[in-house]
Amino acid sequence: QVQLRISNVSKTYPNGVQALHDVSLDIPPGMYGLLGPNGAGKSTLMRILATLQEPDSGQLRLGHLDVVHQKDAVRRTLGYLPQEFGLYPKARAEELLDYFAVLKGLTNRARRRETTAALLRQTNLWDTRRQQLGGYSGGMKQRFGVAVALLGTPRLLIVDEPTAGLDPAERVRFLNLLSEVGETGVVILSTHLVADVAELCTRMAIIDRGRILLEARPLEAVAAL
Ligand code: ADP
Ligand code: ADP
């Protein structure tokens, strides 16, 4: 089981905004919640973890990998679902997932079909796999994003504010899907919604203005507030 260790990470943007201030977190396997208001630094931390941005200082280790200096290896083991998942509205879900699978290096056609079929079933999109993504609801798009993110069977899945704009039924379905993924790896859920972490995360941290205020199990965190 993989462990993620974030040590003394700081990040200041060129405009002088200090988005992260000496952030340290040990993130065990399971579903982990990063809770904080808008502007707290959640996306900055998620993008650094996803190797899309570099910290000014500090260390991030995913298992034995150094996230800053071994980007290619890290990218092979992580899935990242950004806030807005860019979609091709005319593409059909099944075809686009197959295309992303090719990009991920799944060259064997028969095995690719098996993999994508399993993911479409897991994300509850099997029945609508031949529909165009432009006709998908917000929740279906997010679940499709998870299917894409899971293509390489990542050991770390990062999801940034995934439930924004989902209706209650879609939200529950989506969170259950993440919690299923959390049973076999690390899932980091970044959100400003307390309910998202309270329900399903095994551990959580609260971040505000770039600083970690608290790191605990959700129930302990609620008791401390
Ligand atoms: P969150 O995801 O919690 O809303 P962000 O990480 O997006 O927080 O932002 C943290 C702070 O950094 C905010 O004050 C935001 O305005 C600022 N910020 C984010 N991205 C940039 C950027 N590319 N350039 C300058 N400031 C940024
Ligand atoms: P978030 O919800 O993660 O805070 P935003 O909607 O604030 O995202 O930011 C969207 C994009 O704009 C991001 O790429 C972020 O880096 C950038 N950004 C955010 N705040 C600033 C800022 N103050 N100056 C420049 N870019 C920013």
PDB file of C-alpha atoms and ligand atoms in Angstrom:
ATOM      1  CA  GLN A   1       0.000   0.000   0.000  1.00  0.00           C
ATOM      2  CA  VAL A   2       1.297   3.400  -0.973  1.00  0.00           C
ATOM      3  CA  GLN A   3       1.798   6.279   1.429  1.00  0.00           C
ATOM      4  CA  LEU A   4       2.003   9.941   0.513  1.00  0.00           C
ATOM      5  CA  ARG A   5       4.229  12.199   2.576  1.00  0.00           C
ATOM      6  CA  ILE A   6       4.158  15.982   2.157  1.00  0.00           C
ATOM      7  CA  SER A   7       6.876  17.835   4.106  1.00  0.00           C
ATOM      8  CA  ASN A   8       7.225  21.583   4.610  1.00  0.00           C
ATOM      9  CA  VAL A   9       5.809  22.580   1.227  1.00  0.00           C
ATOM     10  CA  SER A  10       5.559  26.304   0.472  1.00  0.00           C
ATOM     11  CA  LYS A  11       4.433  28.091  -2.671  1.00  0.00           C
ATOM     12  CA  THR A  12       4.239  31.803  -3.455  1.00  0.00           C
ATOM     13  CA  TYR A  13       2.862  32.980  -6.803  1.00  0.00           C
ATOM     14  CA  PRO A  14       4.682  35.696  -8.777  1.00  0.00           C
ATOM     15  CA  ASN A  15       2.021  38.200  -7.690  1.00  0.00           C
ATOM     16  CA  GLY A  16       3.132  37.717  -4.070  1.00  0.00           C
ATOM     17  CA  VAL A  17       0.204  35.552  -2.931  1.00  0.00           C
ATOM     18  CA  GLN A  18       1.532  32.865  -0.594  1.00  0.00           C
ATOM     19  CA  ALA A  19      -0.780  29.989  -1.478  1.00  0.00           C
ATOM     20  CA  LEU A  20       0.931  27.362   0.723  1.00  0.00           C
ATOM     21  CA  HIS A  21       2.849  27.982   3.928  1.00  0.00           C
ATOM     22  CA  ASP A  22       4.979  25.140   5.304  1.00  0.00           C
ATOM     23  CA  VAL A  23       2.402  22.421   4.642  1.00  0.00           C
ATOM     24  CA  SER A  24       3.157  18.958   6.024  1.00  0.00           C
ATOM     25  CA  LEU A  25       0.786  15.980   5.804  1.00  0.00           C
ATOM     26  CA  ASP A  26       1.079  12.206   6.009  1.00  0.00           C
ATOM     27  CA  ILE A  27      -1.616  10.660   3.910  1.00  0.00           C
ATOM     28  CA  PRO A  28      -2.326   6.958   4.439  1.00  0.00           C
ATOM     29  CA  PRO A  29      -4.162   4.651   2.026  1.00  0.00           C
ATOM     30  CA  GLY A  30      -7.906   5.197   1.893  1.00  0.00           C
ATOM     31  CA  MET A  31     -10.004   8.230   1.159  1.00  0.00           C
ATOM     32  CA  TYR A  32      -8.508  11.459   2.472  1.00  0.00           C
ATOM     33  CA  GLY A  33     -10.343  14.784   2.634  1.00  0.00           C
ATOM     34  CA  LEU A  34      -8.707  18.167   2.183  1.00  0.00           C
ATOM     35  CA  LEU A  35     -11.255  20.673   3.422  1.00  0.00           C
ATOM     36  CA  GLY A  36     -10.975  24.440   3.130  1.00  0.00           C
ATOM     37  CA  PRO A  37     -12.726  27.579   1.882  1.00  0.00           C
ATOM     38  CA  ASN A  38     -12.149  29.066  -1.565  1.00  0.00           C
ATOM     39  CA  GLY A  39      -8.667  30.481  -1.884  1.00  0.00           C
ATOM     40  CA  ALA A  40      -7.276  28.255   0.903  1.00  0.00           C
ATOM     41  CA  GLY A  41      -4.657  26.673  -1.342  1.00  0.00           C
ATOM     42  CA  LYS A  42      -6.339  23.345  -2.108  1.00  0.00           C
ATOM     43  CA  SER A  43      -5.962  23.498  -5.889  1.00  0.00           C
ATOM     44  CA  THR A  44      -2.371  24.653  -5.595  1.00  0.00           C
ATOM     45  CA  LEU A  45      -1.546  21.647  -3.423  1.00  0.00           C
ATOM     46  CA  MET A  46      -3.463  19.285  -5.758  1.00  0.00           C
ATOM     47  CA  ARG A  47      -1.643  20.630  -8.822  1.00  0.00           C
ATOM     48  CA  ILE A  48       1.717  20.234  -7.091  1.00  0.00           C
ATOM     49  CA  LEU A  49       0.820  16.636  -6.202  1.00  0.00           C
ATOM     50  CA  ALA A  50      -0.256  16.037  -9.787  1.00  0.00           C
ATOM     51  CA  THR A  51       3.181  17.335 -10.952  1.00  0.00           C
ATOM     52  CA  LEU A  52       1.564  20.217 -12.853  1.00  0.00           C
ATOM     53  CA  GLN A  53       3.229  22.823 -10.662  1.00  0.00           C
ATOM     54  CA  GLU A  54       6.369  22.907  -8.497  1.00  0.00           C
ATOM     55  CA  PRO A  55       6.655  24.029  -4.897  1.00  0.00           C
ATOM     56  CA  ASP A  56       9.200  26.714  -3.953  1.00  0.00           C
ATOM     57  CA  SER A  57      10.453  24.490  -1.155  1.00  0.00           C
ATOM     58  CA  GLY A  58       9.619  21.272   0.633  1.00  0.00           C
ATOM     59  CA  GLN A  59       9.367  17.614  -0.344  1.00  0.00           C
ATOM     60  CA  LEU A  60       6.633  15.312  -1.563  1.00  0.00           C
ATOM     61  CA  ARG A  61       7.080  11.553  -1.602  1.00  0.00           C
ATOM     62  CA  LEU A  62       4.667   9.032  -3.065  1.00  0.00           C
ATOM     63  CA  GLY A  63       5.898   5.704  -1.748  1.00  0.00           C
ATOM     64  CA  HIS A  64       9.564   5.723  -2.707  1.00  0.00           C
ATOM     65  CA  LEU A  65       9.099   8.308  -5.483  1.00  0.00           C
ATOM     66  CA  ASP A  66      10.068  11.974  -5.249  1.00  0.00           C
ATOM     67  CA  VAL A  67       7.111  13.867  -6.756  1.00  0.00           C
ATOM     68  CA  VAL A  68       9.143  16.918  -7.829  1.00  0.00           C
ATOM     69  CA  HIS A  69      12.131  15.099  -9.324  1.00  0.00           C
ATOM     70  CA  GLN A  70      10.561  11.915 -10.678  1.00  0.00           C
ATOM     71  CA  LYS A  71       7.586  13.424 -12.477  1.00  0.00           C
ATOM     72  CA  ASP A  72       7.320  10.807 -15.231  1.00  0.00           C
ATOM     73  CA  ALA A  73       7.259   7.904 -12.797  1.00  0.00           C
ATOM     74  CA  VAL A  74       4.766   9.708 -10.577  1.00  0.00           C
ATOM     75  CA  ARG A  75       2.501  10.493 -13.537  1.00  0.00           C
ATOM     76  CA  ARG A  76       2.339   6.808 -14.402  1.00  0.00           C
ATOM     77  CA  THR A  77       0.921   6.002 -10.980  1.00  0.00           C
ATOM     78  CA  LEU A  78      -1.520   8.841 -10.472  1.00  0.00           C
ATOM     79  CA  GLY A  79      -4.878   9.897 -11.790  1.00  0.00           C
ATOM     80  CA  TYR A  80      -5.944  13.520 -11.634  1.00  0.00           C
ATOM     81  CA  LEU A  81      -9.498  14.757 -12.017  1.00  0.00           C
ATOM     82  CA  PRO A  82      -9.378  18.550 -12.274  1.00  0.00           C
ATOM     83  CA  GLN A  83     -12.243  20.830 -11.359  1.00  0.00           C
ATOM     84  CA  GLU A  84     -13.333  21.224 -14.942  1.00  0.00           C
ATOM     85  CA  PHE A  85     -12.734  18.185 -17.013  1.00  0.00           C
ATOM     86  CA  GLY A  86     -12.319  19.294 -20.634  1.00  0.00           C
ATOM     87  CA  LEU A  87     -14.690  17.225 -22.736  1.00  0.00           C
ATOM     88  CA  TYR A  88     -15.299  16.686 -26.419  1.00  0.00           C
ATOM     89  CA  PRO A  89     -19.092  17.154 -26.686  1.00  0.00           C
ATOM     90  CA  LYS A  90     -19.456  15.269 -29.964  1.00  0.00           C
ATOM     91  CA  ALA A  91     -17.473  12.243 -28.855  1.00  0.00           C
ATOM     92  CA  ARG A  92     -19.206   9.132 -27.589  1.00  0.00           C
ATOM     93  CA  ALA A  93     -18.129   8.023 -24.120  1.00  0.00           C
ATOM     94  CA  GLU A  94     -17.034   4.559 -25.201  1.00  0.00           C
ATOM     95  CA  GLU A  95     -14.942   5.858 -28.104  1.00  0.00           C
ATOM     96  CA  LEU A  96     -13.268   8.617 -26.124  1.00  0.00           C
ATOM     97  CA  LEU A  97     -12.408   6.274 -23.257  1.00  0.00           C
ATOM     98  CA  ASP A  98     -10.911   3.848 -25.763  1.00  0.00           C
ATOM     99  CA  TYR A  99      -8.906   6.700 -27.276  1.00  0.00           C
ATOM    100  CA  PHE A 100      -7.552   7.787 -23.874  1.00  0.00           C
ATOM    101  CA  ALA A 101      -6.682   4.139 -23.198  1.00  0.00           C
ATOM    102  CA  VAL A 102      -4.560   4.086 -26.355  1.00  0.00           C
ATOM    103  CA  LEU A 103      -2.800   7.263 -25.184  1.00  0.00           C
ATOM    104  CA  LYS A 104      -2.146   5.539 -21.844  1.00  0.00           C
ATOM    105  CA  GLY A 105      -0.312   2.818 -23.723  1.00  0.00           C
ATOM    106  CA  LEU A 106      -2.951   0.079 -23.690  1.00  0.00           C
ATOM    107  CA  THR A 107      -2.117  -1.131 -27.169  1.00  0.00           C
ATOM    108  CA  ASN A 108      -3.677  -4.581 -27.010  1.00  0.00           C
ATOM    109  CA  ARG A 109      -7.177  -4.120 -28.440  1.00  0.00           C
ATOM    110  CA  ALA A 110      -8.869  -7.031 -26.686  1.00  0.00           C
ATOM    111  CA  ARG A 111      -7.449  -6.138 -23.301  1.00  0.00           C
ATOM    112  CA  ARG A 112      -8.341  -2.510 -23.871  1.00  0.00           C
ATOM    113  CA  ARG A 113     -11.954  -3.487 -24.465  1.00  0.00           C
ATOM    114  CA  GLU A 114     -11.983  -5.454 -21.231  1.00  0.00           C
ATOM    115  CA  THR A 115     -10.490  -2.574 -19.270  1.00  0.00           C
ATOM    116  CA  THR A 116     -12.758   0.117 -20.660  1.00  0.00           C
ATOM    117  CA  ALA A 117     -15.857  -2.070 -20.283  1.00  0.00           C
ATOM    118  CA  ALA A 118     -15.018  -2.713 -16.629  1.00  0.00           C
ATOM    119  CA  LEU A 119     -14.504   1.003 -16.011  1.00  0.00           C
ATOM    120  CA  LEU A 120     -17.755   1.949 -17.749  1.00  0.00           C
ATOM    121  CA  ARG A 121     -19.575  -0.559 -15.556  1.00  0.00           C
ATOM    122  CA  GLN A 122     -17.817   0.599 -12.379  1.00  0.00           C
ATOM    123  CA  THR A 123     -18.716   4.239 -13.079  1.00  0.00           C
ATOM    124  CA  ASN A 124     -22.285   3.301 -13.961  1.00  0.00           C
ATOM    125  CA  LEU A 125     -21.965   4.533 -17.547  1.00  0.00           C
ATOM    126  CA  TRP A 126     -22.333   1.224 -19.358  1.00  0.00           C
ATOM    127  CA  ASP A 127     -25.914   1.826 -20.472  1.00  0.00           C
ATOM    128  CA  THR A 128     -25.076   5.300 -21.796  1.00  0.00           C
ATOM    129  CA  ARG A 129     -21.682   4.435 -23.285  1.00  0.00           C
ATOM    130  CA  ARG A 130     -22.825   5.162 -26.848  1.00  0.00           C
ATOM    131  CA  GLN A 131     -24.206   8.627 -25.989  1.00  0.00           C
ATOM    132  CA  GLN A 132     -22.361  11.815 -26.873  1.00  0.00           C
ATOM    133  CA  LEU A 133     -20.658  13.457 -23.905  1.00  0.00           C
ATOM    134  CA  GLY A 134     -22.365  16.758 -24.731  1.00  0.00           C
ATOM    135  CA  GLY A 135     -25.631  15.148 -23.635  1.00  0.00           C
ATOM    136  CA  TYR A 136     -24.223  13.874 -20.329  1.00  0.00           C
ATOM    137  CA  SER A 137     -25.375  15.407 -17.036  1.00  0.00           C
ATOM    138  CA  GLY A 138     -22.828  16.994 -14.680  1.00  0.00           C
ATOM    139  CA  GLY A 139     -22.627  13.833 -12.597  1.00  0.00           C
ATOM    140  CA  MET A 140     -22.160  11.617 -15.634  1.00  0.00           C
ATOM    141  CA  LYS A 141     -19.340  13.847 -16.855  1.00  0.00           C
ATOM    142  CA  GLN A 142     -17.636  13.625 -13.465  1.00  0.00           C
ATOM    143  CA  ARG A 143     -18.004   9.848 -13.451  1.00  0.00           C
ATOM    144  CA  PHE A 144     -16.586   9.713 -16.957  1.00  0.00           C
ATOM    145  CA  GLY A 145     -13.673  11.794 -15.634  1.00  0.00           C
ATOM    146  CA  VAL A 146     -13.096   9.142 -12.975  1.00  0.00           C
ATOM    147  CA  ALA A 147     -13.148   6.385 -15.610  1.00  0.00           C
ATOM    148  CA  VAL A 148     -10.447   8.262 -17.550  1.00  0.00           C
ATOM    149  CA  ALA A 149      -8.451   8.940 -14.382  1.00  0.00           C
ATOM    150  CA  LEU A 150      -8.575   5.239 -13.451  1.00  0.00           C
ATOM    151  CA  LEU A 151      -7.353   3.985 -16.853  1.00  0.00           C
ATOM    152  CA  GLY A 152      -3.776   3.494 -15.765  1.00  0.00           C
ATOM    153  CA  THR A 153      -4.915   1.813 -12.506  1.00  0.00           C
ATOM    154  CA  PRO A 154      -3.364   4.635 -10.461  1.00  0.00           C
ATOM    155  CA  ARG A 155      -2.268   4.148  -6.879  1.00  0.00           C
ATOM    156  CA  LEU A 156      -3.150   7.763  -6.163  1.00  0.00           C
ATOM    157  CA  LEU A 157      -6.303   9.485  -7.390  1.00  0.00           C
ATOM    158  CA  ILE A 158      -6.600  13.256  -6.913  1.00  0.00           C
ATOM    159  CA  VAL A 159     -10.009  14.875  -7.252  1.00  0.00           C
ATOM    160  CA  ASP A 160     -10.431  18.633  -6.985  1.00  0.00           C
ATOM    161  CA  GLU A 161     -13.873  19.965  -5.918  1.00  0.00           C
ATOM    162  CA  PRO A 162     -15.681  17.127  -7.699  1.00  0.00           C
ATOM    163  CA  THR A 163     -19.177  17.559  -6.296  1.00  0.00           C
ATOM    164  CA  ALA A 164     -19.671  21.225  -7.200  1.00  0.00           C
ATOM    165  CA  GLY A 165     -22.795  21.465  -9.319  1.00  0.00           C
ATOM    166  CA  LEU A 166     -23.964  17.892  -8.800  1.00  0.00           C
ATOM    167  CA  ASP A 167     -27.494  17.210  -7.653  1.00  0.00           C
ATOM    168  CA  PRO A 168     -27.848  15.240  -4.375  1.00  0.00           C
ATOM    169  CA  ALA A 169     -28.417  11.829  -5.967  1.00  0.00           C
ATOM    170  CA  GLU A 170     -25.500  12.266  -8.365  1.00  0.00           C
ATOM    171  CA  ARG A 171     -23.322  13.516  -5.527  1.00  0.00           C
ATOM    172  CA  VAL A 172     -23.951  10.407  -3.417  1.00  0.00           C
ATOM    173  CA  ARG A 173     -23.334   8.105  -6.374  1.00  0.00           C
ATOM    174  CA  PHE A 174     -20.112   9.927  -7.169  1.00  0.00           C
ATOM    175  CA  LEU A 175     -18.792   9.877  -3.586  1.00  0.00           C
ATOM    176  CA  ASN A 176     -19.578   6.171  -3.288  1.00  0.00           C
ATOM    177  CA  LEU A 177     -17.562   5.553  -6.425  1.00  0.00           C
ATOM    178  CA  LEU A 178     -14.582   7.417  -4.936  1.00  0.00           C
ATOM    179  CA  SER A 179     -14.853   5.532  -1.681  1.00  0.00           C
ATOM    180  CA  GLU A 180     -14.762   2.259  -3.628  1.00  0.00           C
ATOM    181  CA  VAL A 181     -11.562   3.410  -5.313  1.00  0.00           C
ATOM    182  CA  GLY A 182     -10.215   4.373  -1.873  1.00  0.00           C
ATOM    183  CA  GLU A 183     -10.411   0.747  -0.804  1.00  0.00           C
ATOM    184  CA  THR A 184      -7.485  -0.138  -3.049  1.00  0.00           C
ATOM    185  CA  GLY A 185      -5.346   3.009  -3.068  1.00  0.00           C
ATOM    186  CA  VAL A 186      -5.114   6.624  -1.979  1.00  0.00           C
ATOM    187  CA  VAL A 187      -7.862   9.036  -2.971  1.00  0.00           C
ATOM    188  CA  ILE A 188      -7.501  12.699  -2.094  1.00  0.00           C
ATOM    189  CA  LEU A 189     -10.721  14.631  -2.200  1.00  0.00           C
ATOM    190  CA  SER A 190     -10.347  18.403  -2.144  1.00  0.00           C
ATOM    191  CA  THR A 191     -13.554  20.217  -1.269  1.00  0.00           C
ATOM    192  CA  HIS A 192     -15.121  23.143   0.552  1.00  0.00           C
ATOM    193  CA  LEU A 193     -18.082  20.971   1.605  1.00  0.00           C
ATOM    194  CA  VAL A 194     -17.855  19.535   5.121  1.00  0.00           C
ATOM    195  CA  ALA A 195     -20.428  16.854   4.275  1.00  0.00           C
ATOM    196  CA  ASP A 196     -18.216  15.415   1.503  1.00  0.00           C
ATOM    197  CA  VAL A 197     -15.436  14.550   3.940  1.00  0.00           C
ATOM    198  CA  ALA A 198     -17.583  13.784   6.984  1.00  0.00           C
ATOM    199  CA  GLU A 199     -19.423  10.995   5.189  1.00  0.00           C
ATOM    200  CA  LEU A 200     -16.702   9.001   3.526  1.00  0.00           C
ATOM    201  CA  CYS A 201     -13.161  10.047   4.362  1.00  0.00           C
ATOM    202  CA  THR A 202     -11.142   8.025   6.817  1.00  0.00           C
ATOM    203  CA  ARG A 203      -8.894  10.985   7.574  1.00  0.00           C
ATOM    204  CA  MET A 204      -8.936  14.671   6.768  1.00  0.00           C
ATOM    205  CA  ALA A 205      -7.086  17.965   7.059  1.00  0.00           C
ATOM    206  CA  ILE A 206      -8.420  21.487   7.210  1.00  0.00           C
ATOM    207  CA  ILE A 207      -6.480  24.089   5.252  1.00  0.00           C
ATOM    208  CA  ASP A 208      -6.979  27.847   5.435  1.00  0.00           C
ATOM    209  CA  ARG A 209      -4.889  30.616   3.907  1.00  0.00           C
ATOM    210  CA  GLY A 210      -2.209  28.148   2.968  1.00  0.00           C
ATOM    211  CA  ARG A 211      -1.801  26.622   6.431  1.00  0.00           C
ATOM    212  CA  ILE A 212      -2.927  23.275   7.807  1.00  0.00           C
ATOM    213  CA  LEU A 213      -5.111  24.020  10.817  1.00  0.00           C
ATOM    214  CA  LEU A 214      -5.994  20.480  11.799  1.00  0.00           C
ATOM    215  CA  GLU A 215      -5.340  16.873  10.769  1.00  0.00           C
ATOM    216  CA  ALA A 216      -7.635  14.201  12.194  1.00  0.00           C
ATOM    217  CA  ARG A 217     -10.325  11.631  11.649  1.00  0.00           C
ATOM    218  CA  PRO A 218     -13.502  13.424  10.533  1.00  0.00           C
ATOM    219  CA  LEU A 219     -15.402  12.818  13.789  1.00  0.00           C
ATOM    220  CA  GLU A 220     -12.520  14.083  15.919  1.00  0.00           C
ATOM    221  CA  ALA A 221     -12.284  17.136  13.677  1.00  0.00           C
ATOM    222  CA  VAL A 222     -15.953  17.930  14.137  1.00  0.00           C
ATOM    223  CA  ALA A 223     -15.576  17.535  17.901  1.00  0.00           C
ATOM    224  CA  ALA A 224     -12.605  19.940  17.883  1.00  0.00           C
ATOM    225  CA  LEU A 225     -14.450  22.669  15.977  1.00  0.00           C
TER     226      LEU A 225
HETATM  227  P1  ADP B   1      -8.438  26.847  -3.494  1.00  0.00           P
HETATM  228  O1  ADP B   1      -8.270  25.734  -4.457  1.00  0.00           O
HETATM  229  O2  ADP B   1      -8.465  26.392  -2.074  1.00  0.00           O
HETATM  230  O3  ADP B   1      -9.593  27.730  -3.824  1.00  0.00           O
HETATM  231  P2  ADP B   1      -6.086  27.991  -4.753  1.00  0.00           P
HETATM  232  O4  ADP B   1      -4.940  27.080  -4.560  1.00  0.00           O
HETATM  233  O5  ADP B   1      -6.766  28.009  -6.062  1.00  0.00           O
HETATM  234  O6  ADP B   1      -7.120  27.767  -3.556  1.00  0.00           O
HETATM  235  O7  ADP B   1      -5.616  29.486  -4.449  1.00  0.00           O
HETATM  236  C1  ADP B   1      -4.867  29.841  -3.285  1.00  0.00           C
HETATM  237  C2  ADP B   1      -4.498  31.308  -3.409  1.00  0.00           C
HETATM  238  O8  ADP B   1      -3.561  31.459  -4.473  1.00  0.00           O
HETATM  239  C3  ADP B   1      -5.658  32.224  -3.730  1.00  0.00           C
HETATM  240  O9  ADP B   1      -5.425  33.447  -3.079  1.00  0.00           O
HETATM  241  C4  ADP B   1      -5.580  32.368  -5.240  1.00  0.00           C
HETATM  242  O10 ADP B   1      -6.122  33.586  -5.682  1.00  0.00           O
HETATM  243  C5  ADP B   1      -4.085  32.329  -5.470  1.00  0.00           C
HETATM  244  N1  ADP B   1      -3.716  31.765  -6.787  1.00  0.00           N
HETATM  245  C6  ADP B   1      -4.081  30.568  -7.277  1.00  0.00           C
HETATM  246  N2  ADP B   1      -3.549  30.367  -8.481  1.00  0.00           N
HETATM  247  C7  ADP B   1      -2.817  31.465  -8.754  1.00  0.00           C
HETATM  248  C8  ADP B   1      -2.024  31.874  -9.863  1.00  0.00           C
HETATM  249  N3  ADP B   1      -1.846  31.065 -10.918  1.00  0.00           N
HETATM  250  N4  ADP B   1      -1.435  33.065  -9.802  1.00  0.00           N
HETATM  251  C9  ADP B   1      -1.581  33.828  -8.727  1.00  0.00           C
HETATM  252  N5  ADP B   1      -2.311  33.534  -7.655  1.00  0.00           N
HETATM  253  C10 ADP B   1      -2.921  32.353  -7.665  1.00  0.00           C
HETATM  254  P1  ADP B   2      -9.785  27.473  -7.518  1.00  0.00           P
HETATM  255  O1  ADP B   2     -11.231  27.145  -7.365  1.00  0.00           O
HETATM  256  O2  ADP B   2      -8.904  26.309  -7.572  1.00  0.00           O
HETATM  257  O3  ADP B   2      -9.340  28.518  -6.545  1.00  0.00           O
HETATM  258  P2  ADP B   2      -9.900  29.533  -9.452  1.00  0.00           P
HETATM  259  O4  ADP B   2     -11.213  29.537 -10.162  1.00  0.00           O
HETATM  260  O5  ADP B   2      -9.635  30.457  -8.318  1.00  0.00           O
HETATM  261  O6  ADP B   2      -9.634  28.050  -8.977  1.00  0.00           O
HETATM  262  O7  ADP B   2      -8.715  29.670 -10.477  1.00  0.00           O
HETATM  263  C1  ADP B   2      -8.776  29.177 -11.789  1.00  0.00           C
HETATM  264  C2  ADP B   2      -7.432  29.417 -12.448  1.00  0.00           C
HETATM  265  O8  ADP B   2      -6.976  30.763 -12.260  1.00  0.00           O
HETATM  266  C3  ADP B   2      -6.350  28.537 -11.869  1.00  0.00           C
HETATM  267  O9  ADP B   2      -5.527  28.063 -12.902  1.00  0.00           O
HETATM  268  C4  ADP B   2      -5.570  29.437 -10.941  1.00  0.00           C
HETATM  269  O10 ADP B   2      -4.201  29.067 -10.877  1.00  0.00           O
HETATM  270  C5  ADP B   2      -5.731  30.795 -11.580  1.00  0.00           C
HETATM  271  N1  ADP B   2      -5.776  31.844 -10.547  1.00  0.00           N
HETATM  272  C6  ADP B   2      -6.486  31.842  -9.410  1.00  0.00           C
HETATM  273  N2  ADP B   2      -6.291  32.944  -8.690  1.00  0.00           N
HETATM  274  C7  ADP B   2      -5.421  33.694  -9.412  1.00  0.00           C
HETATM  275  C8  ADP B   2      -4.806  34.958  -9.202  1.00  0.00           C
HETATM  276  N3  ADP B   2      -5.031  35.675  -8.096  1.00  0.00           N
HETATM  277  N4  ADP B   2      -3.993  35.416 -10.153  1.00  0.00           N
HETATM  278  C9  ADP B   2      -3.742  34.686 -11.238  1.00  0.00           C
HETATM  279  N5  ADP B   2      -4.283  33.491 -11.495  1.00  0.00           N
HETATM  280  C10 ADP B   2      -5.102  32.990 -10.598  1.00  0.00           C
END
